[in-house]
mmCIF file of N, CA and C in Angstrom:
data_model
loop_
_atom_site.group_PDB
_atom_site.id
_atom_site.type_symbol
_atom_site.label_atom_id
_atom_site.label_comp_id
_atom_site.label_asym_id
_atom_site.label_seq_id
_atom_site.Cartn_x
_atom_site.Cartn_y
_atom_site.Cartn_z
ATOM 1 N N MET A 223 -6.809 -49.796 -9.021
ATOM 2 C CA MET A 223 -7.751 -49.464 -10.241
ATOM 3 C C MET A 223 -8.925 -48.586 -9.760
ATOM 4 N N THR A 224 -9.346 -47.648 -10.557
ATOM 5 C CA THR A 224 -10.563 -46.824 -10.102
ATOM 6 C C THR A 224 -11.801 -47.581 -10.445
ATOM 7 N N ALA A 225 -12.949 -47.068 -9.950
ATOM 8 C CA ALA A 225 -14.083 -47.829 -10.388
ATOM 9 C C ALA A 225 -14.414 -47.655 -11.824
ATOM 10 N N SER A 226 -13.992 -46.390 -12.341
ATOM 11 C CA SER A 226 -14.281 -46.294 -13.831
ATOM 12 C C SER A 226 -13.588 -47.047 -14.628
ATOM 13 N N ALA A 227 -12.174 -47.299 -14.304
ATOM 14 C CA ALA A 227 -11.367 -48.346 -14.926
ATOM 15 C C ALA A 227 -11.863 -49.626 -15.042
ATOM 16 N N ARG A 228 -12.389 -50.039 -13.726
ATOM 17 C CA ARG A 228 -12.735 -51.433 -13.644
ATOM 18 C C ARG A 228 -14.167 -51.651 -14.570
ATOM 19 N N ALA A 229 -14.983 -50.720 -14.525
ATOM 20 C CA ALA A 229 -16.116 -50.803 -15.260
ATOM 21 C C ALA A 229 -15.848 -50.992 -16.899
ATOM 22 N N SER A 230 -14.768 -50.396 -17.312
ATOM 23 C CA SER A 230 -14.327 -50.469 -18.683
ATOM 24 C C SER A 230 -13.472 -51.746 -18.940
ATOM 25 N N ASP A 231 -13.000 -52.449 -18.079
ATOM 26 C CA ASP A 231 -12.228 -53.716 -18.194
ATOM 27 C C ASP A 231 -13.094 -54.866 -18.317
ATOM 28 N N PRO A 232 -13.184 -55.481 -19.450
ATOM 29 C CA PRO A 232 -14.212 -56.697 -19.886
ATOM 30 C C PRO A 232 -14.005 -57.620 -18.804
ATOM 31 N N ALA A 233 -12.939 -57.920 -18.134
ATOM 32 C CA ALA A 233 -12.791 -58.893 -17.183
ATOM 33 C C ALA A 233 -13.712 -58.626 -15.948
ATOM 34 N N THR A 234 -14.130 -57.395 -15.664
ATOM 35 C CA THR A 234 -14.700 -57.129 -14.417
ATOM 36 C C THR A 234 -16.034 -56.245 -14.992
ATOM 37 N N ASP A 235 -16.443 -56.247 -15.925
ATOM 38 C CA ASP A 235 -17.672 -55.417 -16.555
ATOM 39 C C ASP A 235 -18.779 -56.295 -16.073
ATOM 40 N N PRO A 236 -19.812 -55.789 -15.402
ATOM 41 C CA PRO A 236 -21.020 -56.664 -14.931
ATOM 42 C C PRO A 236 -21.823 -56.936 -16.319
ATOM 43 N N SER A 237 -21.623 -56.025 -17.355
ATOM 44 C CA SER A 237 -22.479 -56.329 -18.486
ATOM 45 C C SER A 237 -22.007 -57.468 -19.282
ATOM 46 N N CYS A 238 -20.794 -57.983 -18.878
ATOM 47 C CA CYS A 238 -20.284 -59.167 -19.719
ATOM 48 C C CYS A 238 -20.700 -60.307 -19.304
ATOM 49 N N LEU A 239 -20.810 -61.370 -20.300
ATOM 50 C CA LEU A 239 -21.379 -62.638 -20.241
ATOM 51 C C LEU A 239 -20.395 -63.621 -19.564
ATOM 52 N N SER A 240 -20.613 -64.594 -18.986
ATOM 53 C CA SER A 240 -19.779 -65.576 -18.425
ATOM 54 C C SER A 240 -19.117 -66.315 -19.636
ATOM 55 N N TYR A 241 -18.096 -67.180 -19.520
ATOM 56 C CA TYR A 241 -17.507 -67.834 -20.724
ATOM 57 C C TYR A 241 -18.671 -68.848 -21.092
ATOM 58 N N GLY A 242 -19.316 -69.491 -20.317
ATOM 59 C CA GLY A 242 -20.284 -70.574 -20.688
ATOM 60 C C GLY A 242 -21.472 -69.927 -21.450
ATOM 61 N N ASP A 243 -21.982 -68.737 -20.995
ATOM 62 C CA ASP A 243 -23.030 -67.921 -21.667
ATOM 63 C C ASP A 243 -22.673 -67.526 -23.147
ATOM 64 N N ALA A 244 -21.248 -67.026 -23.175
ATOM 65 C CA ALA A 244 -20.739 -66.402 -24.443
ATOM 66 C C ALA A 244 -20.705 -67.730 -25.452
ATOM 67 N N ALA A 245 -20.195 -68.943 -24.743
ATOM 68 C CA ALA A 245 -19.984 -70.145 -25.693
ATOM 69 C C ALA A 245 -21.427 -70.445 -26.207
ATOM 70 N N ASP A 246 -22.387 -70.345 -25.430
ATOM 71 C CA ASP A 246 -23.807 -70.660 -26.037
ATOM 72 C C ASP A 246 -24.055 -69.961 -27.200
ATOM 73 N N PHE A 247 -23.869 -68.583 -26.961
ATOM 74 C CA PHE A 247 -24.333 -67.616 -28.168
ATOM 75 C C PHE A 247 -23.489 -67.859 -29.397
ATOM 76 N N VAL A 248 -22.336 -68.163 -29.148
ATOM 77 C CA VAL A 248 -21.408 -68.578 -30.313
ATOM 78 C C VAL A 248 -21.963 -69.971 -31.036
ATOM 79 N N ALA A 249 -22.162 -70.978 -30.062
ATOM 80 C CA ALA A 249 -22.556 -72.160 -30.582
ATOM 81 C C ALA A 249 -24.051 -72.162 -31.517
ATOM 82 N N SER A 250 -24.887 -71.106 -30.988
ATOM 83 C CA SER A 250 -26.012 -71.053 -31.600
ATOM 84 C C SER A 250 -25.775 -70.174 -32.804
ATOM 85 N N ARG A 251 -24.838 -69.770 -33.255
ATOM 86 C CA ARG A 251 -24.424 -68.807 -34.335
ATOM 87 C C ARG A 251 -25.136 -67.503 -34.238
ATOM 88 N N ARG A 252 -25.478 -67.024 -33.089
ATOM 89 C CA ARG A 252 -26.114 -65.549 -32.956
ATOM 90 C C ARG A 252 -25.078 -64.587 -33.013
ATOM 91 N N VAL A 253 -23.793 -65.001 -32.756
ATOM 92 C CA VAL A 253 -22.605 -64.025 -32.714
ATOM 93 C C VAL A 253 -21.427 -64.786 -33.422
ATOM 94 N N ILE A 254 -20.491 -63.981 -34.051
ATOM 95 C CA ILE A 254 -19.355 -64.536 -34.504
ATOM 96 C C ILE A 254 -18.440 -65.015 -33.402
ATOM 97 N N ALA A 255 -17.439 -66.005 -33.593
ATOM 98 C CA ALA A 255 -16.482 -66.380 -32.779
ATOM 99 C C ALA A 255 -15.485 -65.352 -32.139
ATOM 100 N N PRO A 256 -15.059 -65.518 -30.977
ATOM 101 C CA PRO A 256 -14.151 -64.536 -30.381
ATOM 102 C C PRO A 256 -13.100 -64.068 -31.393
ATOM 103 N N GLY A 257 -12.501 -65.291 -32.114
ATOM 104 C CA GLY A 257 -11.256 -65.115 -32.870
ATOM 105 C C GLY A 257 -11.551 -64.326 -33.973
ATOM 106 N N GLN A 258 -12.813 -64.307 -34.561
ATOM 107 C CA GLN A 258 -12.992 -63.490 -35.649
ATOM 108 C C GLN A 258 -13.223 -62.042 -35.188
ATOM 109 N N ALA A 259 -13.746 -61.758 -34.126
ATOM 110 C CA ALA A 259 -13.923 -60.374 -33.461
ATOM 111 C C ALA A 259 -12.388 -59.833 -33.384
ATOM 112 N N MET A 260 -11.532 -60.816 -32.855
ATOM 113 C CA MET A 260 -10.269 -60.084 -32.637
ATOM 114 C C MET A 260 -9.645 -59.857 -33.913
ATOM 115 N N VAL A 261 -9.797 -60.510 -35.087
ATOM 116 C CA VAL A 261 -9.235 -60.189 -36.390
ATOM 117 C C VAL A 261 -9.730 -58.890 -36.748
ATOM 118 N N ALA A 262 -11.028 -58.593 -36.525
ATOM 119 C CA ALA A 262 -11.472 -57.382 -36.904
ATOM 120 C C ALA A 262 -10.805 -56.255 -36.008
ATOM 121 N N ALA A 263 -10.621 -56.366 -34.702
ATOM 122 C CA ALA A 263 -10.077 -55.549 -33.859
ATOM 123 C C ALA A 263 -8.622 -55.265 -34.181
ATOM 124 N N ARG A 264 -7.786 -56.251 -34.785
ATOM 125 C CA ARG A 264 -6.411 -56.088 -34.989
ATOM 126 C C ARG A 264 -6.475 -55.494 -36.436
ATOM 127 N N HIS A 265 -7.399 -55.367 -37.325
ATOM 128 C CA HIS A 265 -7.296 -54.474 -38.438
ATOM 129 C C HIS A 265 -7.422 -53.100 -37.998
ATOM 130 N N ALA A 266 -8.297 -52.910 -36.766
ATOM 131 C CA ALA A 266 -8.573 -51.430 -36.479
ATOM 132 C C ALA A 266 -7.437 -51.058 -35.769
ATOM 133 N N VAL A 267 -6.568 -51.837 -35.184
ATOM 134 C CA VAL A 267 -5.478 -51.342 -34.356
ATOM 135 C C VAL A 267 -4.332 -52.191 -34.782
ATOM 136 N N PRO A 268 -3.827 -51.817 -36.069
ATOM 137 C CA PRO A 268 -2.873 -52.716 -36.641
ATOM 138 C C PRO A 268 -1.622 -52.914 -35.836
ATOM 139 N N ASP A 269 -1.089 -52.102 -35.124
ATOM 140 C CA ASP A 269 0.069 -52.154 -34.551
ATOM 141 C C ASP A 269 -0.104 -52.393 -32.963
ATOM 142 N N GLY A 270 -1.250 -53.141 -32.723
ATOM 143 C CA GLY A 270 -1.729 -53.573 -31.334
ATOM 144 C C GLY A 270 -1.810 -55.106 -31.099
ATOM 145 N N ASP A 271 -1.737 -55.498 -29.810
ATOM 146 C CA ASP A 271 -1.989 -56.778 -29.436
ATOM 147 C C ASP A 271 -3.219 -56.928 -28.349
ATOM 148 N N ILE A 272 -4.179 -57.662 -28.739
ATOM 149 C CA ILE A 272 -5.289 -57.783 -28.020
ATOM 150 C C ILE A 272 -4.990 -58.725 -26.641
ATOM 151 N N LEU A 273 -5.251 -57.769 -25.482
ATOM 152 C CA LEU A 273 -5.104 -58.400 -24.273
ATOM 153 C C LEU A 273 -6.164 -59.132 -23.602
ATOM 154 N N ARG A 274 -7.451 -58.528 -23.762
ATOM 155 C CA ARG A 274 -8.723 -59.147 -23.253
ATOM 156 C C ARG A 274 -9.697 -59.089 -24.227
ATOM 157 N N ALA A 275 -10.670 -59.876 -24.168
ATOM 158 C CA ALA A 275 -11.819 -59.816 -24.927
ATOM 159 C C ALA A 275 -12.907 -60.469 -24.296
ATOM 160 N N ALA A 276 -14.170 -59.886 -24.361
ATOM 161 C CA ALA A 276 -15.222 -60.373 -23.499
ATOM 162 C C ALA A 276 -16.616 -60.190 -24.555
ATOM 163 N N LEU A 277 -17.459 -60.986 -24.446
ATOM 164 C CA LEU A 277 -18.920 -60.769 -25.125
ATOM 165 C C LEU A 277 -19.724 -60.131 -23.927
ATOM 166 N N CYS A 278 -20.273 -58.932 -24.370
ATOM 167 C CA CYS A 278 -21.001 -58.102 -23.379
ATOM 168 C C CYS A 278 -22.404 -57.519 -23.974
ATOM 169 N N ARG A 279 -23.181 -57.161 -22.994
ATOM 170 C CA ARG A 279 -24.431 -56.470 -23.544
ATOM 171 C C ARG A 279 -24.331 -55.051 -23.530
ATOM 172 N N LYS A 280 -24.613 -54.410 -24.657
ATOM 173 C CA LYS A 280 -24.650 -52.826 -24.683
ATOM 174 C C LYS A 280 -26.095 -52.596 -25.176
ATOM 175 N N ALA A 281 -26.891 -51.989 -24.242
ATOM 176 C CA ALA A 281 -28.417 -51.901 -24.424
ATOM 177 C C ALA A 281 -29.163 -53.162 -24.882
ATOM 178 N N ASP A 282 -29.490 -53.148 -26.202
ATOM 179 C CA ASP A 282 -30.277 -54.483 -26.394
ATOM 180 C C ASP A 282 -29.536 -55.247 -27.661
ATOM 181 N N GLU A 283 -28.085 -55.011 -27.573
ATOM 182 C CA GLU A 283 -27.283 -55.782 -28.593
ATOM 183 C C GLU A 283 -26.140 -56.470 -28.018
ATOM 184 N N LEU A 284 -25.389 -57.236 -28.417
ATOM 185 C CA LEU A 284 -24.139 -57.917 -28.039
ATOM 186 C C LEU A 284 -23.142 -57.317 -28.739
ATOM 187 N N VAL A 285 -21.941 -56.985 -28.066
ATOM 188 C CA VAL A 285 -20.737 -56.568 -28.567
ATOM 189 C C VAL A 285 -19.537 -57.482 -27.939
ATOM 190 N N TYR A 286 -18.449 -57.288 -28.544
ATOM 191 C CA TYR A 286 -17.120 -57.939 -27.951
ATOM 192 C C TYR A 286 -16.494 -56.661 -27.631
ATOM 193 N N LYS A 287 -16.044 -56.572 -26.147
ATOM 194 C CA LYS A 287 -15.349 -55.491 -25.825
ATOM 195 C C LYS A 287 -13.950 -55.814 -25.597
ATOM 196 N N MET A 288 -13.019 -55.443 -26.205
ATOM 197 C CA MET A 288 -11.509 -55.774 -26.257
ATOM 198 C C MET A 288 -10.595 -54.635 -25.697
ATOM 199 N N THR A 289 -9.585 -55.050 -25.094
ATOM 200 C CA THR A 289 -8.699 -54.231 -24.678
ATOM 201 C C THR A 289 -7.310 -54.650 -25.458
ATOM 202 N N ALA A 290 -6.738 -53.706 -26.046
ATOM 203 C CA ALA A 290 -5.489 -53.892 -26.923
ATOM 204 C C ALA A 290 -4.295 -52.844 -26.401
ATOM 205 N N ILE A 291 -3.264 -53.314 -26.471
ATOM 206 C CA ILE A 291 -1.981 -52.337 -26.353
ATOM 207 C C ILE A 291 -1.260 -52.262 -27.645
ATOM 208 N N ARG A 292 -0.967 -50.888 -27.797
ATOM 209 C CA ARG A 292 -0.302 -50.698 -29.119
ATOM 210 C C ARG A 292 1.193 -50.767 -28.846
ATOM 211 N N ALA A 293 2.062 -50.602 -29.814
ATOM 212 C CA ALA A 293 3.493 -50.794 -29.958
ATOM 213 C C ALA A 293 4.046 -49.791 -29.112
ATOM 214 N N ASP A 294 3.492 -48.462 -28.992
ATOM 215 C CA ASP A 294 4.026 -47.745 -28.124
ATOM 216 C C ASP A 294 3.537 -47.514 -26.724
ATOM 217 N N GLY A 295 2.898 -48.566 -26.334
ATOM 218 C CA GLY A 295 2.447 -48.584 -25.000
ATOM 219 C C GLY A 295 1.106 -48.046 -24.641
ATOM 220 N N ARG A 296 0.403 -47.502 -25.503
ATOM 221 C CA ARG A 296 -1.046 -46.844 -25.180
ATOM 222 C C ARG A 296 -1.942 -48.057 -25.305
ATOM 223 N N VAL A 297 -2.895 -47.899 -24.233
ATOM 224 C CA VAL A 297 -4.030 -49.012 -24.267
ATOM 225 C C VAL A 297 -5.211 -48.381 -25.096
ATOM 226 N N VAL A 298 -5.884 -49.366 -25.873
ATOM 227 C CA VAL A 298 -6.802 -48.870 -26.746
ATOM 228 C C VAL A 298 -8.075 -49.845 -26.513
ATOM 229 N N LYS A 299 -9.338 -49.329 -26.337
ATOM 230 C CA LYS A 299 -10.519 -50.080 -26.198
ATOM 231 C C LYS A 299 -11.122 -50.218 -27.594
ATOM 232 N N VAL A 300 -11.503 -51.519 -27.978
ATOM 233 C CA VAL A 300 -12.250 -51.739 -29.279
ATOM 234 C C VAL A 300 -13.582 -52.526 -28.816
ATOM 235 N N THR A 301 -14.498 -51.863 -29.520
ATOM 236 C CA THR A 301 -15.925 -52.565 -29.522
ATOM 237 C C THR A 301 -16.162 -53.049 -30.974
ATOM 238 N N VAL A 302 -16.617 -54.424 -30.914
ATOM 239 C CA VAL A 302 -17.087 -55.010 -32.283
ATOM 240 C C VAL A 302 -18.391 -55.563 -32.128
ATOM 241 N N ASP A 303 -19.155 -55.269 -33.061
ATOM 242 C CA ASP A 303 -20.766 -55.715 -33.021
ATOM 243 C C ASP A 303 -20.637 -57.125 -33.371
ATOM 244 N N ALA A 304 -21.085 -57.921 -32.243
ATOM 245 C CA ALA A 304 -20.899 -59.529 -32.160
ATOM 246 C C ALA A 304 -21.449 -60.313 -33.295
ATOM 247 N N PRO A 305 -22.712 -59.884 -33.647
ATOM 248 C CA PRO A 305 -23.490 -60.725 -34.832
ATOM 249 C C PRO A 305 -22.703 -60.392 -36.246
ATOM 250 N N SER A 306 -22.357 -59.115 -36.496
ATOM 251 C CA SER A 306 -21.789 -58.866 -37.723
ATOM 252 C C SER A 306 -20.166 -58.820 -37.959
ATOM 253 N N GLY A 307 -19.426 -58.719 -36.736
ATOM 254 C CA GLY A 307 -18.097 -58.461 -36.871
ATOM 255 C C GLY A 307 -17.418 -57.119 -37.187
ATOM 256 N N LYS A 308 -18.313 -56.060 -37.307
ATOM 257 C CA LYS A 308 -17.939 -54.769 -37.583
ATOM 258 C C LYS A 308 -17.594 -53.996 -36.429
ATOM 259 N N VAL A 309 -16.447 -53.366 -36.595
ATOM 260 C CA VAL A 309 -15.827 -52.490 -35.530
ATOM 261 C C VAL A 309 -16.773 -51.188 -35.238
ATOM 262 N N GLN A 310 -17.121 -51.104 -34.034
ATOM 263 C CA GLN A 310 -18.051 -49.933 -33.678
ATOM 264 C C GLN A 310 -17.270 -48.824 -33.366
ATOM 265 N N THR A 311 -16.260 -49.042 -32.451
ATOM 266 C CA THR A 311 -15.640 -47.921 -31.840
ATOM 267 C C THR A 311 -14.218 -48.202 -31.467
ATOM 268 N N VAL A 312 -13.240 -47.359 -31.514
ATOM 269 C CA VAL A 312 -11.835 -47.552 -31.106
ATOM 270 C C VAL A 312 -11.495 -46.330 -30.281
ATOM 271 N N HIS A 313 -11.119 -46.414 -29.120
ATOM 272 C CA HIS A 313 -10.987 -45.378 -28.233
ATOM 273 C C HIS A 313 -9.417 -45.689 -27.544
#
């Protein structure tokens, strides 16, 4: 895996929070639950399955970075605004 591929992978992205830190943000209701973010991502990629999801920092905001795979095998990156649950990007 190349360095650029690792950086875009939520599992290895240094801007992403640990499971415990993410759970604290969810518990404090500052962000939506991961399942809610996955529902939003599935609506944006209706023929896809979510493979990975992580709560990450993007500048001064929190986002869920997700990796999905479409039925045709293409990998898609989805970014969801963590406080609102709105899909920001699909690549």
